[in-house]
Structures are given as C-alpha cells and as structure tokens.
Amino acid sequence: MADVAAKAGVSRALVSIVFRNQPGASEETRQRVLRVADEIGYRPDSAARLLARGRSRTIGVMFTVHQTFHTDLIEGIYPEAERLGYDVLLSAAAQGRSEEKAVEALLGHRCEALILLGPDAEPGYLDELGKRAVTVSVSRRVPGARVDFVHSAEGKGVRQAMDHLVELGHRRIVHVDGGRGPGSAERRRSYRASMRRHGLEGEARVIPGAHTEESGIETGRLLLAERDRGESLPTAVLAGNDRCAMGLLMALTRSGVEVPRDLSVVGYDDSHLSHLMPIGLTTVRQDAGLMAEHAVRFAVERLRDPELEPREAVLDPKLVVRGSSGPAPETSA
C-alpha cells in the first residue's frame, strides 16, 4: 500500500480507506488509487487482514481424487459457503497422499472448519479431529465422534432399487460390495434384508468390491468367466456406486452382453457420470446440492456456537430409472 500511496501522491491511510471501501476519499482520488494499484499489480490481501483479526473465514474440504460424487458435492459447497461469507480451500486424498495429510494441510492453512467427503479414517481419529476443529463428515456416520454428519438414508435407497428390480421379475440379484467406501456397510445390510423380505435369501450373493470402475470391471470378468464354465449369469446387479456400475457396464457390453435385455445394472449416487454413458444408468440419487448445503450450514453454525451437540442430517434418496434396468430375461416378452 505504501507503493500505491507514493505513486498516487496520497497518504497510506487514504489508500487503506479506498481498499476498505470506507468514506473519506473523493471519487476522483478513489479512481486514481485503484488505477495505480492495477498498474503496479497490487491486490489487497483479504486473507492477511482476516488472520490479523484471528479469523480466516475459510472452510477446508477434504475429498478423494477420482470420486465423481465428491465433485458434485464440491460444486454445491462453493455457492453455499460464498452465500454465508466463507471461502473454500480444497485438499485431496490420493494414492500416496493419505486423508490425514490432506486434513493437516487444511489445518496448516488455518481453515476455521473442515468438511470431510466420505472419510475413510479411523473413528478415533475423527473424534480427535472434531475436538481440534469444527468438523462435518459427509456420507459417513461414526457414532460417538464429536463430528456433525450429513448422509442419505442408505437403507431406504437400496430398498427402492431392490423393489424396482423385483417388480421387474428379477430373482437372481447380485450386489457388488463397496468395501470400506462410505455407506457400503449400510447398503450391504439393506441388500441382504431386501432379499430376505422378498423371499430370495437363498439367491443372495455379495461380491467383494470397491467404489471404483476397476471393481466393476473385475466383477464383470468374474461373472463372464462363470458363464463360460456353464453357470448362469445373474439377471441383475446392484453395484456399490455409479463408478462400479460404469465399470461393470463396460465389461459386459464389450463381451456382447446386452444391458438390460440380458442383465440389468443399478448404481448408487446419481453422479454426473450416470448421464454420460450410451445406456443411461438406473441409480439411486443422493441430492449432492442439498447435502452440500447442510454440511456448510452445520460448519458455520458450530463456528458460531461451539457448544452445540453433534448433529445429523439424514436426507431421503430417490431411485432414478433409466435405460440400464429392464424386465428379467425369463419374463421378457
């Protein structure tokens, strides 16, 4: 600001008044100061000003690279944070970079609150983190941790998908498990419960997997190898998430299996990828925008009142029927 003041021929205090948009400078002086600042490339450091007051007004978001649903959540976080007067700083967990490193980087940049998208960390770590900083966990619930939670009613979403498939005549319905992925345990439990409820317990089969395209591809190869040995393909597969469903679709269609004529596939998330395949993916929609809004609000409300008890927002999912599900082969016309 001293450089701007010297070149504009005004005092440093007057430059400060202009940058803070306070009264005390004529319009002519204001325009001259702003023009000089632009010429020499000066920008006010709002972060430094906030830190001088003991605030950063920044929310840190930890996400996982390649998780497309996290991208959808981030798109919803930005506008809500801006509306409430906060900036957003992103830090990714990736191969070779743990969630803990991603979180510590956010704390190192003095983020006032953390939003963790689908964290895989141990419950004890999340509880300790909640004591160090305002923390919101999205898509994963850890009972007892001092963290706020936002997630969808996983069981309700799976029941909708299973009811849809059974109504289409499917009996041999396989579930590809999401491993340690967020929501996987509840989706697995709900799948088994739905098979029992429909009298199909003897047909229940859970294939170990993960929330990745590779997991779907491997599942496709497994089912095709079983078919080549003379075993029957299942008539439907409930994938752990959309990414897994996409990998499965690729493996099946490349081998000549027609979806949904020969086999139906259902995903979970309704991420933006579900609209991009040649066959639209039937999937369970989690409202990413609404989840993001709840997460940001929880963080800001706890910053205002740190003594709030841990809260939980459970949002209703909704089945979205597209082209990847159809009547079971034995009931087809």
Tab-separated table of C-alpha atoms in Angstrom:
chain	number	residue	atom	x	y	z
A	1	MET	CA	0.000	0.000	0.000
A	2	ALA	CA	2.979	2.302	0.576
A	3	ASP	CA	3.986	1.861	-3.080
A	4	VAL	CA	0.458	2.682	-4.236
A	5	ALA	CA	0.331	5.724	-1.966
A	6	ALA	CA	3.676	7.050	-3.222
A	7	LYS	CA	2.754	6.678	-6.916
A	8	ALA	CA	-0.764	8.067	-6.439
A	9	GLY	CA	0.516	11.016	-4.370
A	10	VAL	CA	-1.701	10.295	-1.350
A	11	SER	CA	-1.166	9.009	2.172
A	12	ARG	CA	-1.061	5.301	3.048
A	13	ALA	CA	-4.063	5.855	5.307
A	14	LEU	CA	-6.076	7.153	2.353
A	15	VAL	CA	-5.128	4.082	0.305
A	16	SER	CA	-6.373	1.905	3.161
A	17	ILE	CA	-9.684	3.812	3.189
A	18	VAL	CA	-10.103	3.214	-0.553
A	19	PHE	CA	-9.365	-0.528	-0.326
A	20	ARG	CA	-11.741	-0.933	2.606
A	21	ASN	CA	-14.382	0.985	0.645
A	22	GLN	CA	-14.853	3.408	3.549
A	23	PRO	CA	-15.953	7.062	3.292
A	24	GLY	CA	-13.249	9.727	3.375
A	25	ALA	CA	-11.884	9.774	-0.173
A	26	SER	CA	-13.277	11.677	-3.143
A	27	GLU	CA	-14.379	9.694	-6.178
A	28	GLU	CA	-11.521	11.165	-8.184
A	29	THR	CA	-8.972	10.071	-5.566
A	30	ARG	CA	-10.592	6.650	-5.267
A	31	GLN	CA	-10.340	6.064	-9.010
A	32	ARG	CA	-6.719	7.254	-9.100
A	33	VAL	CA	-5.712	4.912	-6.273
A	34	LEU	CA	-7.458	1.945	-7.914
A	35	ARG	CA	-5.862	2.747	-11.284
A	36	VAL	CA	-2.383	2.916	-9.753
A	37	ALA	CA	-2.971	-0.332	-7.869
A	38	ASP	CA	-3.968	-2.006	-11.116
A	39	GLU	CA	-0.927	-0.628	-12.941
A	40	ILE	CA	1.559	-1.994	-10.405
A	41	GLY	CA	-0.353	-5.262	-9.897
A	42	TYR	CA	-1.335	-4.731	-6.264
A	43	ARG	CA	-4.223	-6.690	-4.791
A	44	PRO	CA	-5.471	-6.323	-1.198
A	45	ASP	CA	-4.652	-9.460	0.825
A	46	SER	CA	-8.028	-10.192	2.371
A	47	ALA	CA	-6.705	-13.405	3.956
A	48	ALA	CA	-3.967	-11.487	5.770
A	49	ARG	CA	-6.486	-8.926	7.029
A	50	LEU	CA	-8.747	-11.652	8.377
A	51	LEU	CA	-5.872	-13.508	10.022
A	52	ALA	CA	-4.818	-10.268	11.704
A	53	ARG	CA	-8.250	-10.336	13.333
A	54	GLY	CA	-7.843	-14.004	14.293
A	55	ARG	CA	-10.182	-15.271	11.537
A	56	SER	CA	-9.631	-16.884	8.155
A	57	ARG	CA	-13.310	-17.300	7.191
A	58	THR	CA	-12.208	-20.332	5.194
A	59	ILE	CA	-13.765	-23.796	5.157
A	60	GLY	CA	-11.426	-26.631	4.231
A	61	VAL	CA	-12.799	-29.513	2.179
A	62	MET	CA	-11.078	-32.903	2.082
A	63	PHE	CA	-12.076	-35.018	-0.917
A	64	THR	CA	-10.824	-38.077	-2.770
A	65	VAL	CA	-9.414	-37.853	-6.284
A	66	HIS	CA	-11.456	-39.735	-8.909
A	67	GLN	CA	-14.595	-39.932	-6.740
A	68	THR	CA	-17.034	-38.276	-9.122
A	69	PHE	CA	-19.722	-37.806	-6.475
A	70	HIS	CA	-17.258	-35.699	-4.472
A	71	THR	CA	-17.049	-33.354	-7.468
A	72	ASP	CA	-20.823	-32.969	-7.370
A	73	LEU	CA	-20.670	-32.196	-3.643
A	74	ILE	CA	-17.915	-29.604	-4.104
A	75	GLU	CA	-19.990	-27.815	-6.737
A	76	GLY	CA	-22.694	-27.422	-4.090
A	77	ILE	CA	-20.329	-26.372	-1.309
A	78	TYR	CA	-18.915	-23.316	-3.091
A	79	PRO	CA	-22.135	-21.287	-3.562
A	80	GLU	CA	-23.433	-22.006	-0.048
A	81	ALA	CA	-20.096	-21.054	1.536
A	82	GLU	CA	-19.977	-17.855	-0.514
A	83	ARG	CA	-23.534	-17.015	0.493
A	84	LEU	CA	-22.540	-17.277	4.151
A	85	GLY	CA	-19.350	-15.237	3.683
A	86	TYR	CA	-16.748	-18.001	3.613
A	87	ASP	CA	-14.048	-19.045	1.165
A	88	VAL	CA	-13.358	-22.696	0.341
A	89	LEU	CA	-9.969	-24.432	0.266
A	90	LEU	CA	-9.661	-27.936	-1.223
A	91	SER	CA	-7.207	-30.672	-0.269
A	92	ALA	CA	-7.219	-34.080	-1.945
A	93	ALA	CA	-6.523	-37.556	-0.664
A	94	ALA	CA	-4.929	-39.638	-3.413
A	95	GLN	CA	-2.586	-42.536	-3.957
A	96	GLY	CA	0.495	-41.662	-1.937
A	97	ARG	CA	-1.302	-38.898	-0.017
A	98	SER	CA	-3.352	-40.002	2.958
A	99	GLU	CA	-6.517	-38.391	4.270
A	100	GLU	CA	-4.580	-37.343	7.370
A	101	LYS	CA	-2.061	-35.434	5.230
A	102	ALA	CA	-4.865	-33.793	3.291
A	103	VAL	CA	-6.561	-32.719	6.526
A	104	GLU	CA	-3.363	-31.464	8.168
A	105	ALA	CA	-2.675	-29.320	5.100
A	106	LEU	CA	-6.074	-27.656	5.548
A	107	LEU	CA	-5.399	-27.019	9.230
A	108	GLY	CA	-1.971	-25.665	8.320
A	109	HIS	CA	-3.684	-23.086	6.132
A	110	ARG	CA	-5.776	-22.043	9.158
A	111	CYS	CA	-9.136	-23.236	7.882
A	112	GLU	CA	-11.744	-22.500	10.525
A	113	ALA	CA	-13.820	-25.591	9.776
A	114	LEU	CA	-13.436	-28.868	7.912
A	115	ILE	CA	-15.853	-30.730	5.661
A	116	LEU	CA	-14.728	-34.300	5.004
A	117	LEU	CA	-16.245	-36.002	1.961
A	118	GLY	CA	-16.595	-39.748	2.511
A	119	PRO	CA	-13.730	-40.020	5.032
A	120	ASP	CA	-12.154	-43.445	5.489
A	121	ALA	CA	-10.258	-42.521	8.666
A	122	GLU	CA	-10.498	-44.480	11.903
A	123	PRO	CA	-13.325	-43.412	14.270
A	124	GLY	CA	-10.827	-42.383	16.945
A	125	TYR	CA	-9.052	-40.033	14.551
A	126	LEU	CA	-12.348	-38.413	13.528
A	127	ASP	CA	-13.314	-37.916	17.165
A	128	GLU	CA	-9.967	-36.279	17.963
A	129	LEU	CA	-10.215	-34.132	14.853
A	130	GLY	CA	-13.671	-32.965	15.930
A	131	LYS	CA	-12.125	-31.734	19.187
A	132	ARG	CA	-9.388	-29.827	17.338
A	133	ALA	CA	-11.559	-28.129	14.741
A	134	VAL	CA	-15.172	-27.799	13.663
A	135	THR	CA	-15.681	-30.896	11.504
A	136	VAL	CA	-18.516	-32.206	9.333
A	137	SER	CA	-18.464	-35.698	7.829
A	138	VAL	CA	-20.429	-36.193	4.617
A	139	SER	CA	-21.611	-39.688	3.547
A	140	ARG	CA	-20.065	-41.438	6.531
A	141	ARG	CA	-21.503	-41.685	10.030
A	142	VAL	CA	-19.338	-42.529	13.053
A	143	PRO	CA	-21.448	-42.876	16.220
A	144	GLY	CA	-19.893	-41.230	19.253
A	145	ALA	CA	-17.466	-38.970	17.384
A	146	ARG	CA	-17.711	-35.250	18.120
A	147	VAL	CA	-18.439	-34.513	14.479
A	148	ASP	CA	-21.563	-33.413	12.618
A	149	PHE	CA	-22.856	-35.827	9.981
A	150	VAL	CA	-24.675	-35.431	6.672
A	151	HIS	CA	-25.688	-38.522	4.728
A	152	SER	CA	-28.546	-40.080	2.831
A	153	ALA	CA	-30.795	-42.839	4.170
A	154	GLU	CA	-28.746	-45.609	2.548
A	155	GLY	CA	-31.126	-48.382	3.544
A	156	LYS	CA	-34.116	-46.606	2.035
A	157	GLY	CA	-32.282	-46.067	-1.242
A	158	VAL	CA	-31.288	-49.717	-1.557
A	159	ARG	CA	-34.831	-50.835	-0.756
A	160	GLN	CA	-36.150	-48.666	-3.581
A	161	ALA	CA	-33.644	-50.196	-6.009
A	162	MET	CA	-34.378	-53.742	-4.884
A	163	ASP	CA	-38.151	-53.269	-5.031
A	164	HIS	CA	-37.754	-51.912	-8.564
A	165	LEU	CA	-35.772	-54.964	-9.688
A	166	VAL	CA	-38.114	-57.459	-8.027
A	167	GLU	CA	-41.123	-55.766	-9.639
A	168	LEU	CA	-39.382	-56.295	-12.985
A	169	GLY	CA	-39.261	-60.034	-12.243
A	170	HIS	CA	-35.639	-60.319	-11.112
A	171	ARG	CA	-34.745	-63.027	-8.605
A	172	ARG	CA	-31.044	-63.657	-9.125
A	173	ILE	CA	-29.852	-60.237	-7.961
A	174	VAL	CA	-26.183	-59.839	-7.054
A	175	HIS	CA	-24.708	-56.992	-5.000
A	176	VAL	CA	-21.176	-55.698	-5.586
A	177	ASP	CA	-19.938	-54.535	-2.198
A	178	GLY	CA	-18.263	-51.153	-1.818
A	179	GLY	CA	-15.648	-52.386	0.649
A	180	ARG	CA	-14.709	-49.639	3.124
A	181	GLY	CA	-16.346	-46.963	0.988
A	182	PRO	CA	-18.833	-44.565	2.601
A	183	GLY	CA	-22.281	-46.070	3.016
A	184	SER	CA	-21.124	-49.540	1.954
A	185	ALA	CA	-21.943	-51.360	5.183
A	186	GLU	CA	-25.497	-50.000	5.293
A	187	ARG	CA	-26.056	-50.734	1.593
A	188	ARG	CA	-24.846	-54.304	2.111
A	189	ARG	CA	-27.116	-54.825	5.103
A	190	SER	CA	-30.090	-53.378	3.269
A	191	TYR	CA	-29.460	-55.599	0.237
A	192	ARG	CA	-29.486	-58.726	2.394
A	193	ALA	CA	-32.586	-57.533	4.253
A	194	SER	CA	-34.375	-56.825	0.978
A	195	MET	CA	-33.555	-60.295	-0.378
A	196	ARG	CA	-34.987	-61.823	2.813
A	197	ARG	CA	-38.074	-59.617	2.660
A	198	HIS	CA	-38.788	-60.752	-0.899
A	199	GLY	CA	-38.214	-64.418	-0.054
A	200	LEU	CA	-34.977	-64.516	-2.048
A	201	GLU	CA	-32.491	-65.159	0.751
A	202	GLY	CA	-31.271	-68.318	-0.983
A	203	GLU	CA	-30.324	-66.270	-4.056
A	204	ALA	CA	-28.430	-63.570	-2.152
A	205	ARG	CA	-24.815	-63.073	-3.193
A	206	VAL	CA	-22.398	-60.294	-2.225
A	207	ILE	CA	-19.287	-59.939	-4.368
A	208	PRO	CA	-16.397	-58.111	-2.633
A	209	GLY	CA	-15.541	-54.879	-4.391
A	210	ALA	CA	-14.850	-51.171	-4.052
A	211	HIS	CA	-16.205	-47.840	-5.219
A	212	THR	CA	-14.110	-47.863	-8.394
A	213	GLU	CA	-14.518	-48.615	-12.088
A	214	GLU	CA	-11.848	-51.318	-11.730
A	215	SER	CA	-14.049	-53.131	-9.226
A	216	GLY	CA	-16.927	-53.143	-11.696
A	217	ILE	CA	-14.699	-54.409	-14.490
A	218	GLU	CA	-13.368	-57.216	-12.289
A	219	THR	CA	-16.915	-58.175	-11.320
A	220	GLY	CA	-17.889	-58.297	-14.990
A	221	ARG	CA	-14.938	-60.557	-15.769
A	222	LEU	CA	-15.833	-62.826	-12.852
A	223	LEU	CA	-19.463	-63.210	-13.948
A	224	LEU	CA	-18.456	-63.803	-17.574
A	225	ALA	CA	-15.919	-66.446	-16.542
A	226	GLU	CA	-18.625	-68.199	-14.535
A	227	ARG	CA	-20.907	-68.099	-17.559
A	228	ASP	CA	-18.196	-69.639	-19.716
A	229	ARG	CA	-17.992	-72.508	-17.197
A	230	GLY	CA	-21.673	-73.176	-17.701
A	231	GLU	CA	-23.091	-71.202	-14.786
A	232	SER	CA	-25.985	-68.791	-15.277
A	233	LEU	CA	-25.482	-65.053	-15.215
A	234	PRO	CA	-27.472	-63.203	-12.557
A	235	THR	CA	-30.354	-61.260	-14.065
A	236	ALA	CA	-29.482	-58.059	-12.193
A	237	VAL	CA	-26.596	-56.454	-10.348
A	238	LEU	CA	-26.848	-53.740	-7.699
A	239	ALA	CA	-23.462	-52.005	-7.773
A	240	GLY	CA	-21.916	-50.307	-4.759
A	241	ASN	CA	-21.903	-46.952	-6.546
A	242	ASP	CA	-22.075	-45.405	-10.012
A	243	ARG	CA	-18.359	-45.800	-10.733
A	244	CYS	CA	-18.548	-49.523	-10.051
A	245	ALA	CA	-21.695	-49.765	-12.190
A	246	MET	CA	-19.934	-47.989	-15.071
A	247	GLY	CA	-17.021	-50.433	-14.981
A	248	LEU	CA	-19.445	-53.347	-14.937
A	249	LEU	CA	-21.371	-51.953	-17.906
A	250	MET	CA	-18.154	-51.583	-19.908
A	251	ALA	CA	-17.022	-55.141	-19.170
A	252	LEU	CA	-20.401	-56.652	-20.025
A	253	THR	CA	-21.119	-54.715	-23.218
A	254	ARG	CA	-17.612	-55.344	-24.595
A	255	SER	CA	-18.292	-59.081	-24.220
A	256	GLY	CA	-21.603	-58.965	-26.035
A	257	VAL	CA	-23.920	-58.956	-23.040
A	258	GLU	CA	-26.844	-56.650	-23.812
A	259	VAL	CA	-27.966	-54.397	-20.977
A	260	PRO	CA	-30.761	-54.524	-19.923
A	261	ARG	CA	-32.010	-57.347	-22.182
A	262	ASP	CA	-29.621	-59.945	-20.723
A	263	LEU	CA	-28.792	-58.322	-17.397
A	264	SER	CA	-29.907	-55.173	-15.553
A	265	VAL	CA	-27.473	-52.883	-13.721
A	266	VAL	CA	-28.311	-50.373	-10.974
A	267	GLY	CA	-25.853	-47.908	-9.423
A	268	TYR	CA	-25.889	-45.586	-6.417
A	269	ASP	CA	-25.212	-41.806	-6.194
A	270	ASP	CA	-26.602	-40.417	-9.471
A	271	SER	CA	-23.281	-38.693	-10.085
A	272	HIS	CA	-22.918	-36.685	-13.283
A	273	LEU	CA	-21.295	-39.711	-14.955
A	274	SER	CA	-24.595	-41.602	-14.818
A	275	HIS	CA	-25.921	-39.384	-17.620
A	276	LEU	CA	-22.940	-39.801	-19.945
A	277	MET	CA	-22.993	-43.485	-20.893
A	278	PRO	CA	-24.701	-44.638	-24.105
A	279	ILE	CA	-27.061	-46.524	-21.784
A	280	GLY	CA	-28.455	-44.181	-19.127
A	281	LEU	CA	-27.739	-45.651	-15.704
A	282	THR	CA	-30.586	-46.515	-13.368
A	283	THR	CA	-29.306	-45.369	-9.989
A	284	VAL	CA	-30.234	-44.150	-6.521
A	285	ARG	CA	-29.961	-40.377	-6.383
A	286	GLN	CA	-28.284	-38.684	-3.457
A	287	ASP	CA	-29.031	-34.962	-3.561
A	288	ALA	CA	-25.464	-33.617	-3.686
A	289	GLY	CA	-26.584	-29.984	-3.616
A	290	LEU	CA	-28.721	-30.424	-0.522
A	291	MET	CA	-26.049	-32.482	1.232
A	292	ALA	CA	-23.502	-29.747	0.494
A	293	GLU	CA	-25.800	-27.025	1.845
A	294	HIS	CA	-26.384	-28.937	5.091
A	295	ALA	CA	-22.655	-29.554	5.524
A	296	VAL	CA	-21.727	-25.872	5.113
A	297	ARG	CA	-24.532	-24.721	7.396
A	298	PHE	CA	-23.552	-27.219	10.090
A	299	ALA	CA	-19.961	-25.948	9.942
A	300	VAL	CA	-20.915	-22.259	10.123
A	301	GLU	CA	-23.476	-22.805	12.890
A	302	ARG	CA	-20.909	-24.657	15.006
A	303	LEU	CA	-18.370	-21.885	14.452
A	304	ARG	CA	-20.933	-19.505	15.900
A	305	ASP	CA	-21.821	-21.844	18.765
A	306	PRO	CA	-19.058	-24.385	19.553
A	307	GLU	CA	-21.115	-25.886	22.408
A	308	LEU	CA	-23.724	-27.379	20.076
A	309	GLU	CA	-24.199	-31.122	20.486
A	310	PRO	CA	-23.225	-33.246	17.435
A	311	ARG	CA	-25.980	-33.152	14.833
A	312	GLU	CA	-27.028	-35.401	11.988
A	313	ALA	CA	-28.876	-34.668	8.751
A	314	VAL	CA	-30.342	-37.732	7.027
A	315	LEU	CA	-31.638	-36.960	3.536
A	316	ASP	CA	-34.042	-39.079	1.517
A	317	PRO	CA	-32.609	-40.714	-1.613
A	318	LYS	CA	-34.665	-41.316	-4.740
A	319	LEU	CA	-34.474	-44.042	-7.372
A	320	VAL	CA	-33.923	-42.666	-10.884
A	321	VAL	CA	-34.940	-45.195	-13.544
A	322	ARG	CA	-33.093	-45.010	-16.856
A	323	GLY	CA	-32.101	-47.469	-19.546
A	324	SER	CA	-29.873	-49.937	-17.677
A	325	SER	CA	-32.738	-51.764	-15.931
A	326	GLY	CA	-35.488	-53.773	-17.568
A	327	PRO	CA	-37.560	-56.948	-17.186
A	328	ALA	CA	-35.741	-60.106	-16.121
A	329	PRO	CA	-34.905	-62.285	-19.159
A	330	GLU	CA	-37.310	-65.045	-18.166
A	331	THR	CA	-40.204	-62.554	-18.009
A	332	SER	CA	-39.331	-60.651	-21.188
A	333	ALA	CA	-41.895	-60.674	-23.972
